[in-house]
Amino acid sequence: MTISQAGTTPVRPGRQRTAAAPTPEESLPTAWADYLAAARQLDGVRRDAATAASEQARTVQAARDELVTVRTRLAAQEARLCELGVPPISLAPTPPELSEAARSMSGGPAAVLASLREARRWAYGVDDILAARGLSRVAHLSPRPRNLLVYGPLGLLVPLLLIAIYLAAGTGPVTILALVVGLPGPAVAFGAGWLAVGRLFPSRPGERVDRTPRFGALACLIPAVVATAGIVLAMLAT
């Protein structure tokens, strides 16, 4: 080949290297990591769905229990009102009331449960109004005046008994013995008052009876201290 021929001969470009495709051994860890991530995500979705279903089932069961309680209360109140001469047609809900109740419960089981609990509170309030007991008005007083009607008489019982013994026996061993025996009287009166408040003024479901323990202890202790101090001073003065 001559120099002229070599100059006219076209130069072929060299082959360019391309990126090598990943081998199956190299792509396996990536696929396994993707699979694990997808499995974790699916398990999280499954757990969330199970939790939501369980919570909804508990809400539905609680709503059914509330419905039974409300129906029982309303049936008893309906019978009581009919005995008092209220016409049955006045106790039936009107169409606007039914529509309002349906709208308030359209938010699912949670909204139904909230509405039934509110209805139960109203039902217990009506029970207090319909109560024929003499304590029905007292039960609506604030806790301290209401409980004072229990703690007060019990706290005065022992002091009045000590005063009566002193007036009858004078300054003698009988009065001294009565003072010694009467020392635990305030504690006994407070315990009896604690139990009596719970029995006479029961709380509504889900609430606790406000027994005002400090106020009750003072109501039982102060009369006993005053009576005992007065009797001791009178005995020392004679």
CSV table of C-alpha atoms in Angstrom, one decimal:
chain,number,residue,atom,x,y,z
A,1,MET,CA,0.0,0.0,0.0
A,2,THR,CA,1.4,3.4,-1.0
A,3,ILE,CA,1.3,6.5,1.0
A,4,SER,CA,-1.4,8.0,-1.2
A,5,GLN,CA,-3.6,5.0,-0.8
A,6,ALA,CA,-3.1,5.0,2.9
A,7,GLY,CA,-4.3,8.6,3.1
A,8,THR,CA,-7.4,7.9,1.2
A,9,THR,CA,-8.4,4.9,3.2
A,10,PRO,CA,-11.3,5.8,5.6
A,11,VAL,CA,-10.6,5.4,9.3
A,12,ARG,CA,-13.1,3.2,11.1
A,13,PRO,CA,-14.1,4.4,14.5
A,14,GLY,CA,-13.3,2.1,17.4
A,15,ARG,CA,-16.0,0.3,19.4
A,16,GLN,CA,-17.4,2.2,22.4
A,17,ARG,CA,-17.8,0.3,25.6
A,18,THR,CA,-21.3,0.1,27.0
A,19,ALA,CA,-22.3,-0.4,30.7
A,20,ALA,CA,-22.5,-4.0,31.5
A,21,ALA,CA,-26.1,-5.3,32.5
A,22,PRO,CA,-26.3,-6.4,36.2
A,23,THR,CA,-26.0,-10.1,36.6
A,24,PRO,CA,-28.8,-12.0,38.4
A,25,GLU,CA,-26.5,-12.4,41.4
A,26,GLU,CA,-26.1,-8.5,41.7
A,27,SER,CA,-29.9,-7.8,41.2
A,28,LEU,CA,-31.1,-10.3,43.8
A,29,PRO,CA,-30.3,-8.2,47.0
A,30,THR,CA,-32.1,-5.2,45.5
A,31,ALA,CA,-35.2,-7.3,44.6
A,32,TRP,CA,-35.2,-8.9,48.1
A,33,ALA,CA,-35.0,-5.4,49.7
A,34,ASP,CA,-37.9,-4.2,47.6
A,35,TYR,CA,-39.9,-7.3,48.5
A,36,LEU,CA,-39.3,-6.7,52.3
A,37,ALA,CA,-40.3,-3.1,52.0
A,38,ALA,CA,-43.5,-4.0,50.3
A,39,ALA,CA,-44.2,-6.7,52.8
A,40,ARG,CA,-43.7,-4.3,55.7
A,41,GLN,CA,-46.0,-1.8,54.1
A,42,LEU,CA,-48.7,-4.4,53.5
A,43,ASP,CA,-48.4,-5.6,57.1
A,44,GLY,CA,-48.8,-2.1,58.4
A,45,VAL,CA,-51.9,-1.6,56.3
A,46,ARG,CA,-53.3,-4.9,57.6
A,47,ARG,CA,-52.6,-4.0,61.2
A,48,ASP,CA,-54.3,-0.5,60.8
A,49,ALA,CA,-57.3,-2.2,59.2
A,50,ALA,CA,-57.5,-4.7,62.0
A,51,THR,CA,-57.2,-2.0,64.7
A,52,ALA,CA,-59.9,0.1,63.0
A,53,ALA,CA,-62.2,-2.9,62.7
A,54,SER,CA,-61.7,-3.9,66.4
A,55,GLU,CA,-62.3,-0.3,67.6
A,56,GLN,CA,-65.4,-0.1,65.5
A,57,ALA,CA,-66.7,-3.4,66.9
A,58,ARG,CA,-66.1,-2.2,70.5
A,59,THR,CA,-67.9,1.1,69.7
A,60,VAL,CA,-70.9,-0.9,68.2
A,61,GLN,CA,-71.0,-3.1,71.3
A,62,ALA,CA,-70.9,-0.1,73.7
A,63,ALA,CA,-73.7,1.5,71.6
A,64,ARG,CA,-75.8,-1.6,71.9
A,65,ASP,CA,-75.3,-1.7,75.7
A,66,GLU,CA,-76.2,2.0,76.0
A,67,LEU,CA,-79.3,1.4,73.9
A,68,VAL,CA,-80.5,-1.3,76.2
A,69,THR,CA,-80.0,1.0,79.2
A,70,VAL,CA,-81.8,3.9,77.6
A,71,ARG,CA,-84.7,1.7,76.5
A,72,THR,CA,-85.1,0.3,80.0
A,73,ARG,CA,-85.1,3.8,81.5
A,74,LEU,CA,-87.5,5.2,79.0
A,75,ALA,CA,-89.9,2.3,79.4
A,76,ALA,CA,-90.1,2.8,83.2
A,77,GLN,CA,-90.5,6.5,82.8
A,78,GLU,CA,-93.2,6.1,80.2
A,79,ALA,CA,-95.1,3.8,82.6
A,80,ARG,CA,-94.7,6.3,85.4
A,81,LEU,CA,-95.9,9.2,83.3
A,82,CYS,CA,-98.9,7.3,82.1
A,83,GLU,CA,-99.8,6.6,85.8
A,84,LEU,CA,-99.6,10.4,86.4
A,85,GLY,CA,-102.1,11.0,83.6
A,86,VAL,CA,-99.9,12.0,80.8
A,87,PRO,CA,-101.4,11.0,77.4
A,88,PRO,CA,-99.3,8.4,75.5
A,89,ILE,CA,-99.4,10.5,72.3
A,90,SER,CA,-97.5,13.2,74.1
A,91,LEU,CA,-94.6,10.8,74.9
A,92,ALA,CA,-94.1,9.8,71.2
A,93,PRO,CA,-91.4,11.7,69.3
A,94,THR,CA,-92.5,14.0,66.6
A,95,PRO,CA,-91.2,13.8,63.0
A,96,PRO,CA,-88.9,16.8,63.4
A,97,GLU,CA,-87.5,15.2,66.5
A,98,LEU,CA,-86.9,12.0,64.6
A,99,SER,CA,-85.2,13.8,61.8
A,100,GLU,CA,-82.9,15.7,64.1
A,101,ALA,CA,-82.0,12.5,65.9
A,102,ALA,CA,-81.2,10.8,62.6
A,103,ARG,CA,-79.0,13.7,61.5
A,104,SER,CA,-77.1,13.5,64.9
A,105,MET,CA,-76.4,9.8,64.4
A,106,SER,CA,-75.3,9.9,60.7
A,107,GLY,CA,-71.6,10.1,61.6
A,108,GLY,CA,-71.2,6.4,62.2
A,109,PRO,CA,-71.0,4.2,65.4
A,110,ALA,CA,-69.1,6.8,67.3
A,111,ALA,CA,-71.7,9.5,66.8
A,112,VAL,CA,-74.5,7.0,67.7
A,113,LEU,CA,-72.6,6.1,70.9
A,114,ALA,CA,-72.2,9.8,71.9
A,115,SER,CA,-75.9,10.4,71.2
A,116,LEU,CA,-77.0,7.4,73.3
A,117,ARG,CA,-74.8,8.5,76.2
A,118,GLU,CA,-76.3,12.0,76.1
A,119,ALA,CA,-79.8,10.4,76.1
A,120,ARG,CA,-78.8,8.3,79.1
A,121,ARG,CA,-77.7,11.4,81.1
A,122,TRP,CA,-81.0,13.0,80.2
A,123,ALA,CA,-82.9,9.8,81.3
A,124,TYR,CA,-81.1,9.8,84.7
A,125,GLY,CA,-81.9,13.5,85.1
A,126,VAL,CA,-85.6,12.7,84.5
A,127,ASP,CA,-85.4,9.9,87.1
A,128,ASP,CA,-84.4,12.5,89.7
A,129,ILE,CA,-87.3,14.7,88.8
A,130,LEU,CA,-89.8,11.8,88.9
A,131,ALA,CA,-88.4,10.4,92.1
A,132,ALA,CA,-91.1,10.3,94.8
A,133,ARG,CA,-88.7,10.2,97.7
A,134,GLY,CA,-88.4,13.1,100.1
A,135,LEU,CA,-84.6,13.2,99.4
A,136,SER,CA,-85.1,14.1,95.7
A,137,ARG,CA,-84.8,17.8,96.3
A,138,VAL,CA,-82.0,17.4,98.7
A,139,ALA,CA,-80.1,15.4,96.2
A,140,HIS,CA,-79.9,18.4,93.9
A,141,LEU,CA,-78.2,20.6,96.5
A,142,SER,CA,-74.5,21.3,96.4
A,143,PRO,CA,-72.4,18.6,98.0
A,144,ARG,CA,-71.5,20.4,101.3
A,145,PRO,CA,-75.0,21.5,102.4
A,146,ARG,CA,-76.4,18.1,101.2
A,147,ASN,CA,-73.8,16.1,103.2
A,148,LEU,CA,-74.1,18.3,106.2
A,149,LEU,CA,-77.7,17.0,106.6
A,150,VAL,CA,-76.0,13.6,107.2
A,151,TYR,CA,-72.8,14.4,109.0
A,152,GLY,CA,-74.4,17.0,111.2
A,153,PRO,CA,-76.9,14.8,113.1
A,154,LEU,CA,-74.4,12.0,113.4
A,155,GLY,CA,-71.7,14.3,114.7
A,156,LEU,CA,-74.1,15.8,117.4
A,157,LEU,CA,-75.2,12.4,118.7
A,158,VAL,CA,-72.2,11.6,120.9
A,159,PRO,CA,-71.8,15.2,122.2
A,160,LEU,CA,-75.5,15.4,123.2
A,161,LEU,CA,-75.2,12.0,124.9
A,162,LEU,CA,-72.2,13.2,126.9
A,163,ILE,CA,-74.0,16.4,128.0
A,164,ALA,CA,-77.0,14.4,129.1
A,165,ILE,CA,-74.8,12.0,131.1
A,166,TYR,CA,-73.0,15.0,132.7
A,167,LEU,CA,-76.3,16.7,133.7
A,168,ALA,CA,-77.6,13.4,135.1
A,169,ALA,CA,-74.4,12.1,136.9
A,170,GLY,CA,-72.5,15.3,137.6
A,171,THR,CA,-68.8,15.3,138.2
A,172,GLY,CA,-68.2,11.7,139.0
A,173,PRO,CA,-66.7,8.5,137.6
A,174,VAL,CA,-69.7,7.9,135.3
A,175,THR,CA,-69.0,11.2,133.5
A,176,ILE,CA,-65.3,10.5,133.2
A,177,LEU,CA,-66.0,7.0,131.9
A,178,ALA,CA,-68.4,8.5,129.3
A,179,LEU,CA,-65.8,11.0,128.2
A,180,VAL,CA,-63.2,8.2,127.7
A,181,VAL,CA,-65.7,6.0,125.9
A,182,GLY,CA,-66.8,8.9,123.7
A,183,LEU,CA,-63.3,9.7,122.4
A,184,PRO,CA,-63.7,7.5,119.2
A,185,GLY,CA,-67.2,8.9,118.7
A,186,PRO,CA,-66.3,11.4,115.9
A,187,ALA,CA,-64.5,8.7,113.9
A,188,VAL,CA,-67.5,6.4,114.2
A,189,ALA,CA,-69.9,9.2,113.3
A,190,PHE,CA,-67.7,10.1,110.2
A,191,GLY,CA,-67.7,6.5,109.1
A,192,ALA,CA,-71.4,6.1,109.4
A,193,GLY,CA,-71.9,9.4,107.6
A,194,TRP,CA,-69.6,8.3,104.8
A,195,LEU,CA,-71.7,5.2,104.2
A,196,ALA,CA,-75.0,7.0,104.6
A,197,VAL,CA,-74.1,9.7,102.0
A,198,GLY,CA,-73.3,6.9,99.4
A,199,ARG,CA,-76.6,5.2,100.2
A,200,LEU,CA,-78.8,8.2,100.3
A,201,PHE,CA,-77.3,10.1,97.3
A,202,PRO,CA,-76.1,7.5,94.8
A,203,SER,CA,-74.1,8.7,91.9
A,204,ARG,CA,-75.0,8.3,88.2
A,205,PRO,CA,-73.1,5.6,86.2
A,206,GLY,CA,-69.6,6.7,85.4
A,207,GLU,CA,-69.5,9.3,88.3
A,208,ARG,CA,-68.4,9.2,91.9
A,209,VAL,CA,-70.3,10.3,94.9
A,210,ASP,CA,-68.9,13.5,96.3
A,211,ARG,CA,-68.7,12.7,100.0
A,212,THR,CA,-66.7,15.9,101.0
A,213,PRO,CA,-64.5,13.9,103.5
A,214,ARG,CA,-62.7,16.8,105.0
A,215,PHE,CA,-65.9,18.8,105.5
A,216,GLY,CA,-67.5,15.7,107.0
A,217,ALA,CA,-64.7,15.1,109.4
A,218,LEU,CA,-64.8,18.6,110.7
A,219,ALA,CA,-68.6,18.4,111.0
A,220,CYS,CA,-68.2,15.3,113.2
A,221,LEU,CA,-65.2,16.5,115.1
A,222,ILE,CA,-66.0,20.0,116.1
A,223,PRO,CA,-69.2,19.3,118.1
A,224,ALA,CA,-67.4,16.5,120.0
A,225,VAL,CA,-64.4,18.7,120.9
A,226,VAL,CA,-66.6,21.6,122.0
A,227,ALA,CA,-68.8,19.4,124.2
A,228,THR,CA,-65.9,17.5,125.7
A,229,ALA,CA,-64.0,20.7,126.5
A,230,GLY,CA,-67.1,22.3,128.0
A,231,ILE,CA,-67.7,19.3,130.2
A,232,VAL,CA,-64.1,19.1,131.4
A,233,LEU,CA,-64.0,22.9,132.2
A,234,ALA,CA,-67.3,22.5,134.1
A,235,MET,CA,-65.9,19.6,136.1
A,236,LEU,CA,-62.7,21.5,136.9
A,237,ALA,CA,-64.7,24.6,138.0
A,238,THR,CA,-66.6,22.6,140.6
